[in-house]
Short mmCIF file of C-alpha atoms in Angstrom, two decimals:
data_model
loop_
_atom_site.label_atom_id
_atom_site.label_comp_id
_atom_site.label_asym_id
_atom_site.label_seq_id
_atom_site.Cartn_x
_atom_site.Cartn_y
_atom_site.Cartn_z
CA MET A 1 90.25 141.85 101.73
CA SER A 2 90.61 141.63 97.93
CA ARG A 3 93.23 139.33 96.49
CA ASP A 4 95.42 140.08 93.51
CA PRO A 5 96.83 136.89 91.95
CA ASP A 6 99.64 138.96 90.47
CA ALA A 7 100.85 139.67 94.02
CA VAL A 8 102.20 136.11 94.02
CA PRO A 9 105.14 135.93 91.61
CA ASP A 10 105.27 133.27 88.93
CA LEU A 11 108.25 130.95 88.89
CA ALA A 12 110.11 132.60 86.08
CA GLY A 13 113.85 133.06 86.37
CA ASP A 14 114.74 134.04 89.92
CA ALA A 15 111.21 135.11 90.85
CA GLY A 16 110.82 132.00 92.97
CA ALA A 17 113.16 133.56 95.52
CA LEU A 18 110.43 136.13 96.19
CA LEU A 19 107.79 133.53 97.00
CA PRO A 20 106.33 134.28 100.46
CA GLY A 21 105.46 131.75 103.11
CA THR A 22 108.77 130.73 104.68
CA LEU A 23 108.62 129.55 108.28
CA PRO A 24 109.43 132.06 111.05
CA ASP A 25 111.77 130.78 113.77
CA ALA A 26 109.13 131.09 116.50
CA LEU A 27 106.63 129.01 114.54
CA ARG A 28 109.33 126.49 113.67
CA ALA A 29 110.02 125.97 117.40
CA GLU A 30 106.30 125.77 118.17
CA LEU A 31 105.75 123.10 115.52
CA ILE A 32 108.62 120.98 116.80
CA ALA A 33 107.06 121.14 120.26
CA PHE A 34 103.66 120.25 118.77
CA ARG A 35 105.12 117.25 116.98
CA ARG A 36 106.82 116.06 120.16
CA ASP A 37 103.57 116.33 122.07
CA LEU A 38 101.83 114.18 119.47
CA HIS A 39 104.72 111.73 119.58
CA MET A 40 104.36 111.36 123.35
CA HIS A 41 100.61 110.76 123.08
CA PRO A 42 100.01 108.46 120.10
CA GLU A 43 96.47 107.33 119.34
CA LEU A 44 95.27 104.46 117.17
CA GLY A 45 92.94 104.79 114.20
CA ASN A 46 89.50 106.25 114.95
CA GLN A 47 90.62 106.92 118.53
CA GLU A 48 92.51 110.16 117.82
CA PHE A 49 90.41 112.34 120.13
CA ARG A 50 93.29 114.10 121.88
CA THR A 51 95.06 114.73 118.57
CA THR A 52 91.88 116.12 117.03
CA ALA A 53 91.32 118.41 120.02
CA ALA A 54 94.90 119.72 119.88
CA LEU A 55 94.56 120.53 116.19
CA MET A 56 91.17 122.13 116.72
CA THR A 57 92.52 124.37 119.49
CA ARG A 58 95.50 125.60 117.49
CA LEU A 59 93.57 126.22 114.27
CA GLU A 60 90.84 128.12 116.10
CA ALA A 61 93.50 130.23 117.83
CA ALA A 62 94.64 131.23 114.34
CA GLY A 63 91.14 132.48 113.54
CA LEU A 64 90.19 129.46 111.42
CA ARG A 65 87.04 127.35 111.59
CA PRO A 66 87.96 123.65 111.52
CA ARG A 67 85.21 121.04 111.44
CA VAL A 68 85.39 117.59 113.00
CA LEU A 69 84.70 114.80 110.51
CA ALA A 70 81.55 112.72 110.78
CA THR A 71 83.64 109.79 112.05
CA GLY A 72 84.24 111.70 115.31
CA THR A 73 87.97 112.21 114.84
CA GLY A 74 89.93 114.11 112.24
CA LEU A 75 89.28 117.58 110.84
CA MET A 76 88.84 119.60 107.71
CA CYS A 77 89.58 123.31 107.58
CA ASP A 78 89.27 125.81 104.73
CA ILE A 79 91.54 128.82 104.31
CA GLY A 80 90.95 131.69 101.89
CA THR A 81 88.02 132.66 99.71
CA PRO A 82 86.57 129.87 97.55
CA ASP A 83 86.20 130.57 93.83
CA ALA A 84 83.32 128.75 92.18
CA ALA A 85 85.26 128.73 88.93
CA ARG A 86 88.32 127.07 90.47
CA PRO A 87 88.15 124.04 92.78
CA MET A 88 90.31 124.12 95.91
CA LEU A 89 93.70 122.55 96.48
CA ALA A 90 93.58 120.12 99.42
CA ILE A 91 96.54 119.25 101.65
CA ARG A 92 96.14 115.98 103.53
CA ALA A 93 97.73 114.53 106.67
CA ASP A 94 97.07 111.23 108.44
CA ILE A 95 96.93 111.47 112.24
CA ASP A 96 96.90 107.93 113.69
CA ALA A 97 99.70 105.90 115.28
CA LEU A 98 100.69 102.21 115.34
CA PRO A 99 100.07 99.48 117.95
CA ILE A 100 103.76 98.86 118.67
CA PRO A 101 106.00 99.87 121.61
CA ASP A 102 108.28 102.90 121.37
CA THR A 103 111.82 101.58 121.90
CA LYS A 104 113.75 104.83 121.42
CA THR A 105 116.21 105.83 124.13
CA GLY A 106 117.74 109.16 125.06
CA VAL A 107 114.92 111.41 123.79
CA PRO A 108 112.49 113.36 126.00
CA TYR A 109 109.52 112.81 123.67
CA ARG A 110 109.33 109.01 123.77
CA SER A 111 105.75 107.67 123.76
CA THR A 112 104.04 107.72 127.15
CA VAL A 113 101.39 105.21 126.01
CA PRO A 114 102.32 101.51 126.35
CA ASP A 115 102.45 99.64 123.04
CA ARG A 116 101.62 102.73 121.01
CA ALA A 117 104.04 104.70 118.86
CA HIS A 118 104.19 107.16 115.99
CA ALA A 119 106.51 104.83 114.11
CA CYS A 120 105.38 105.82 110.61
CA GLY A 121 105.81 109.58 110.83
CA HIS A 122 102.15 110.56 110.96
CA ASP A 123 103.01 113.01 113.73
CA VAL A 124 105.30 114.75 111.25
CA HIS A 125 102.68 114.67 108.48
CA THR A 126 100.12 116.20 110.85
CA THR A 127 102.49 118.91 112.04
CA THR A 128 103.54 119.92 108.52
CA VAL A 129 99.92 120.37 107.41
CA LEU A 130 99.11 122.28 110.59
CA GLY A 131 102.13 124.51 110.02
CA ALA A 132 101.15 125.09 106.40
CA GLY A 133 97.67 126.05 107.54
CA LEU A 134 99.01 128.59 110.02
CA VAL A 135 101.33 130.16 107.44
CA LEU A 136 98.63 130.22 104.77
CA ALA A 137 96.16 131.79 107.20
CA GLU A 138 98.61 134.60 107.83
CA LEU A 139 99.20 135.07 104.09
CA ASP A 140 95.43 135.18 103.60
CA ARG A 141 95.17 137.97 106.19
CA GLN A 142 97.81 139.87 104.21
CA GLY A 143 95.94 139.37 100.93
CA LEU A 144 98.67 137.11 99.54
CA LEU A 145 96.74 133.86 99.21
CA PRO A 146 95.27 133.87 95.69
CA GLY A 147 93.01 130.84 96.09
CA ALA A 148 91.27 128.72 98.70
CA VAL A 149 93.03 125.77 100.33
CA ARG A 150 91.55 122.92 102.38
CA LEU A 151 93.43 121.13 105.15
CA ILE A 152 92.45 117.50 105.72
CA PHE A 153 93.51 115.75 108.93
CA GLN A 154 92.46 112.17 108.28
CA PRO A 155 92.08 109.43 110.91
CA ALA A 156 92.77 105.70 110.62
CA GLU A 157 95.22 105.46 107.73
CA GLU A 158 96.71 102.34 109.31
CA VAL A 159 93.34 100.55 109.49
CA LEU A 160 92.47 98.71 106.27
CA PRO A 161 90.82 99.75 104.02
CA GLY A 162 91.91 103.10 105.43
CA GLY A 163 90.16 106.09 106.92
CA ALA A 164 90.34 108.01 103.64
CA ALA A 165 87.12 106.38 102.42
CA ASP A 166 85.25 107.56 105.52
CA ALA A 167 86.78 111.03 105.18
CA ILE A 168 85.60 111.22 101.58
CA GLU A 169 82.09 110.24 102.69
CA SER A 170 82.33 113.08 105.22
CA GLY A 171 82.68 115.51 102.31
CA VAL A 172 86.37 116.41 102.48
CA LEU A 173 86.64 116.42 98.67
CA ASP A 174 83.57 118.57 98.04
CA GLY A 175 84.82 121.56 96.09
CA VAL A 176 88.35 120.10 95.80
CA GLY A 177 90.09 119.83 92.45
CA ARG A 178 93.58 118.61 93.43
CA ILE A 179 95.14 117.06 96.50
CA ILE A 180 98.72 116.77 97.77
CA ALA A 181 100.46 115.01 100.65
CA VAL A 182 103.84 113.83 101.88
CA HIS A 183 105.07 110.64 103.51
CA CYS A 184 108.20 110.44 105.63
CA ASP A 185 111.08 108.59 103.99
CA PRO A 186 114.01 107.60 106.24
CA ARG A 187 116.11 106.83 103.16
CA VAL A 188 116.08 110.48 102.05
CA ASP A 189 118.01 113.27 103.79
CA ALA A 190 116.07 116.03 105.52
CA GLY A 191 115.83 119.03 103.19
CA ARG A 192 115.17 116.82 100.18
CA ILE A 193 112.06 115.24 98.71
CA GLY A 194 111.52 112.29 96.40
CA LEU A 195 109.06 112.46 93.51
CA ARG A 196 107.70 110.02 90.98
CA ILE A 197 105.09 110.34 88.24
CA GLY A 198 102.73 107.38 88.22
CA ALA A 199 102.50 104.69 90.88
CA ILE A 200 104.58 105.56 93.95
CA THR A 201 103.16 102.93 96.35
CA SER A 202 101.66 99.49 95.88
CA ALA A 203 98.24 98.07 96.53
CA CYS A 204 97.92 96.31 99.87
CA ASP A 205 95.25 93.80 100.94
CA ARG A 206 94.94 91.51 103.96
CA LEU A 207 94.61 87.76 103.60
CA GLU A 208 93.29 85.36 106.24
CA VAL A 209 93.05 81.60 105.63
CA THR A 210 91.65 78.84 107.83
CA LEU A 211 92.20 75.14 107.12
CA ASP A 212 90.19 72.31 108.64
CA GLY A 213 90.44 68.52 108.67
CA PRO A 214 89.59 65.53 110.87
CA GLY A 215 92.96 65.45 112.68
CA GLY A 216 94.64 62.32 113.92
CA HIS A 217 97.81 60.63 115.11
CA THR A 218 101.16 61.68 113.66
CA ALA A 219 101.95 57.95 113.30
CA ARG A 220 99.22 57.64 110.65
CA PRO A 221 99.10 60.82 108.52
CA HIS A 222 97.87 58.77 105.55
CA LEU A 223 94.56 58.19 107.36
CA THR A 224 93.76 61.87 107.88
CA THR A 225 94.47 65.35 106.55
CA ASP A 226 97.90 66.56 107.52
CA LEU A 227 97.03 70.21 108.12
CA VAL A 228 100.52 71.24 109.13
CA THR A 229 101.89 70.08 105.81
CA ALA A 230 98.93 71.61 103.98
CA ALA A 231 99.54 74.97 105.68
CA ALA A 232 103.26 74.78 104.90
CA LYS A 233 102.53 74.03 101.26
CA ILE A 234 100.16 76.99 101.00
CA VAL A 235 102.85 79.25 102.46
CA THR A 236 105.45 78.13 99.94
CA GLU A 237 103.46 77.13 96.86
CA VAL A 238 100.77 79.81 96.57
CA PRO A 239 103.31 82.57 95.81
CA ALA A 240 104.96 80.25 93.28
CA VAL A 241 101.62 79.49 91.59
CA LEU A 242 100.77 83.18 91.38
CA SER A 243 104.15 83.99 89.85
CA ARG A 244 103.11 81.91 86.82
CA ARG A 245 99.65 83.44 86.48
CA VAL A 246 100.42 87.16 86.68
CA ASP A 247 102.81 89.26 84.63
CA ALA A 248 105.99 89.52 86.71
CA ARG A 249 106.01 93.28 86.10
CA ALA A 250 102.80 93.57 88.14
CA GLY A 251 104.78 92.74 91.28
CA LEU A 252 101.99 90.66 92.85
CA ALA A 253 103.42 89.30 96.11
CA VAL A 254 101.84 87.24 98.89
CA THR A 255 103.81 87.42 102.13
CA TRP A 256 102.76 85.52 105.23
CA GLY A 257 103.05 87.09 108.66
CA ARG A 258 101.37 84.44 110.85
CA ILE A 259 100.87 80.69 110.80
CA GLU A 260 99.37 78.81 113.73
CA SER A 261 98.34 75.19 114.21
CA GLY A 262 98.45 72.36 116.72
CA HIS A 263 99.17 71.90 120.42
CA ALA A 264 101.08 68.61 120.72
CA CYS A 265 104.00 67.11 118.86
CA ASN A 266 102.24 63.78 118.20
CA VAL A 267 98.80 65.09 117.21
CA ILE A 268 97.84 66.15 113.71
CA PRO A 269 95.60 69.18 114.37
CA GLN A 270 92.10 69.74 113.11
CA HIS A 271 92.55 73.46 112.49
CA ALA A 272 95.20 75.80 111.11
CA GLU A 273 95.28 79.55 110.49
CA LEU A 274 97.43 81.68 108.22
CA SER A 275 97.42 85.40 107.61
CA GLY A 276 99.47 87.76 105.53
CA THR A 277 99.34 90.52 102.96
CA VAL A 278 98.88 90.73 99.23
CA ARG A 279 100.81 93.56 97.60
CA CYS A 280 100.76 94.61 93.99
CA LEU A 281 102.48 97.30 91.95
CA ASP A 282 99.94 97.36 89.13
CA LEU A 283 96.37 98.65 89.41
CA HIS A 284 94.93 96.23 86.82
CA ALA A 285 96.53 93.19 88.47
CA TRP A 286 95.29 94.40 91.87
CA ARG A 287 91.73 94.33 90.60
CA GLU A 288 92.19 90.71 89.52
CA ALA A 289 94.11 89.64 92.63
CA PRO A 290 91.24 88.34 94.80
CA ASP A 291 90.10 85.79 92.24
CA LEU A 292 93.66 84.71 91.46
CA VAL A 293 94.62 84.30 95.13
CA HIS A 294 91.42 82.42 95.97
CA ALA A 295 91.99 79.97 93.12
CA ALA A 296 95.63 79.35 94.04
CA ILE A 297 94.86 78.67 97.72
CA ASP A 298 91.93 76.39 96.91
CA GLU A 299 94.04 74.36 94.48
CA VAL A 300 96.87 73.77 96.94
CA ALA A 301 94.50 73.06 99.82
CA THR A 302 92.48 70.58 97.76
CA LEU A 303 95.65 68.77 96.69
CA HIS A 304 96.34 68.10 100.39
CA ARG A 305 92.71 67.28 101.24
CA ALA A 306 92.27 70.34 103.45
CA LYS A 307 89.06 72.33 103.61
CA SER A 308 89.89 76.01 103.19
CA GLN A 309 88.07 79.19 104.03
CA ILE A 310 89.48 82.46 102.74
CA ASN A 311 88.84 85.96 104.00
CA TYR A 312 90.29 88.37 101.48
CA VAL A 313 90.08 91.90 102.93
CA ARG A 314 90.34 94.61 100.33
CA GLY A 315 92.85 97.25 101.37
CA VAL A 316 94.05 100.09 99.18
CA PRO A 317 95.00 100.48 95.51
CA PRO A 318 98.35 101.99 94.51
CA VAL A 319 98.91 105.72 94.91
CA VAL A 320 99.24 106.91 91.29
CA ASN A 321 100.70 110.40 91.10
CA ASP A 322 99.19 112.72 88.53
CA PRO A 323 101.87 114.24 86.25
CA ALA A 324 100.65 117.84 86.54
CA VAL A 325 100.29 117.75 90.34
CA THR A 326 103.67 116.05 90.66
CA GLU A 327 105.19 118.91 88.67
CA LEU A 328 103.46 121.37 91.00
CA LEU A 329 105.28 119.76 93.94
CA ARG A 330 108.55 119.74 91.97
CA ASP A 331 108.31 123.46 91.19
CA ALA A 332 107.26 124.27 94.75
CA HIS A 333 110.25 122.51 96.29
CA ALA A 334 112.62 123.92 93.68
CA ALA A 335 111.41 127.40 94.64
CA ARG A 336 112.24 126.73 98.28
CA ARG A 337 115.33 124.53 98.19
CA GLY A 338 116.50 124.47 94.59
CA PRO A 339 116.12 121.74 91.96
CA ASP A 340 119.08 119.78 93.35
CA ALA A 341 117.04 119.05 96.51
CA ILE A 342 114.69 116.81 94.52
CA GLU A 343 115.40 113.19 93.69
CA ASP A 344 113.57 110.56 91.74
CA THR A 345 112.11 107.88 94.00
CA GLU A 346 111.22 104.27 93.33
CA GLN A 347 107.81 102.68 93.70
CA SER A 348 107.37 101.30 97.20
CA LEU A 349 105.64 98.05 98.11
CA GLY A 350 104.08 99.85 101.05
CA GLY A 351 100.38 100.70 100.93
CA GLU A 352 98.81 104.12 101.54
CA ASP A 353 95.13 105.04 101.63
CA PHE A 354 95.89 108.41 100.03
CA SER A 355 95.15 106.36 96.90
CA TRP A 356 91.40 106.55 97.61
CA TYR A 357 91.42 110.33 97.14
CA LEU A 358 93.03 109.84 93.74
CA GLU A 359 90.06 107.75 92.64
CA HIS A 360 88.12 111.05 92.74
CA VAL A 361 90.56 113.91 92.03
CA PRO A 362 94.09 114.17 90.62
CA GLY A 363 96.85 114.45 93.19
CA ALA A 364 100.36 113.52 94.17
CA MET A 365 102.36 112.40 97.18
CA ALA A 366 106.00 113.32 97.78
CA ARG A 367 108.56 111.45 99.85
CA LEU A 368 109.66 113.81 102.64
CA GLY A 369 113.25 113.24 103.64
CA VAL A 370 113.65 112.75 107.40
CA ARG A 371 117.15 111.25 107.67
CA PRO A 372 119.78 113.45 109.34
CA PRO A 373 122.00 114.62 106.45
CA GLY A 374 125.29 112.79 106.28
CA SER A 375 124.32 110.25 108.93
CA GLY A 376 123.92 107.28 106.62
CA ALA A 377 121.28 105.97 109.05
CA ARG A 378 119.21 103.06 107.77
CA LEU A 379 116.16 103.17 110.02
CA ASP A 380 112.91 101.95 108.53
CA LEU A 381 109.26 102.76 109.10
CA HIS A 382 107.05 100.70 111.45
CA ARG A 383 109.93 100.14 113.88
CA GLY A 384 109.81 101.06 117.54
CA ASP A 385 113.03 103.08 117.25
CA PHE A 386 111.88 105.14 114.27
CA ASP A 387 112.63 108.86 114.59
CA VAL A 388 113.14 111.86 112.32
CA ASP A 389 115.34 114.88 111.81
CA GLU A 390 112.89 117.56 112.93
CA ASP A 391 114.23 120.03 110.34
CA ALA A 392 111.99 118.06 107.97
CA ILE A 393 108.95 119.76 109.52
CA ALA A 394 109.91 123.17 108.15
CA VAL A 395 110.70 121.58 104.78
CA GLY A 396 107.22 120.07 104.58
CA VAL A 397 105.51 123.29 105.65
CA GLU A 398 107.33 125.36 103.05
CA LEU A 399 106.70 122.76 100.34
CA PHE A 400 102.96 122.89 101.00
CA THR A 401 102.78 126.69 101.20
CA ALA A 402 104.74 127.09 97.97
CA ALA A 403 102.47 124.57 96.25
CA ALA A 404 99.38 126.48 97.42
CA LEU A 405 100.75 129.77 96.12
CA LEU A 406 101.83 128.35 92.77
CA ASP A 407 98.68 126.33 92.24
CA VAL A 408 96.71 129.35 91.06
CA HIS A 409 98.94 129.53 87.97
CA ARG A 410 98.21 125.92 86.96
CA SER A 411 94.59 126.23 85.88
#
């Protein structure tokens, strides 16, 4: 079927009200059920076989041809007719869950898998991209999709350095010129999105430190290496050292999540372990962070006569939203919900491997509001009781479909 780009109205005046691709009630109900099924059956990174199969089944039922990624989980699926002169728009979702228990009560869709939960909203991300694909496929059948769109269902976002790198190696960006995504935000009401030009997340790396010494009696710490004190000093002094070696505006922060040493109250141990994260708001400072952190730890450890070994695990750089793609998302949501349903959002210290795509193509991520309007709820991500207002699913679907329809006018 031939496609006429003029069949999709430009956003001039009130023309946005004519934009097709709103969500039918039957599909809205189906997507809520799909999200709940995912929520009840969460799967960790690179283990998302059931999730991949469910997506494959539904996309094939819509007449599409999804392809499993080379990693064995996750999918890519093209909709529409590619144009060699115009690279595709990609819409990305992450599909993995977290290794924490689901502690919600009073809902029928609580996780059925012990110590596994969709506590970051990836089930919502997945469902919104699926829903957008189904709507866009129908528009394509009607001749109303003016360009090709690629759906990316990416595994292992929660596994540093993130499954995005493997997805890129699988070819998900071949023929792609721009990429968009959303992330649930429990601070924003459902129906609204948050946008920001530039960095919207931080870099995030993992830090593991081991300390060794001869050990000894707590009555004679001067004759040995007091590893407990050395570990405590690293915890408190390394962040302080870094604060004087990096521009404060870079937001370089070392936060410790685990410290372990010793077995008896009167024995100075021979071994100690610390682990935590390094987060950074600035891309340039993130690139320098490994050397700076290594030097700071070595200096403090040496001062206390401890032998240190450092495992600095590179994670993800900041997600830096492209101005033009951010404006595409702004216009798309304004067409659906009006300009008052968009708010400026701050840069988060959370990490997101969507950033790896932006090393290759311009793109942008929006904050998808999932808080029940008027509730004032203050739930956070990565908590066992995390949940969403499911009206956010339709909001995400319509945002993505509007962006796909408007994208043809941005070349």
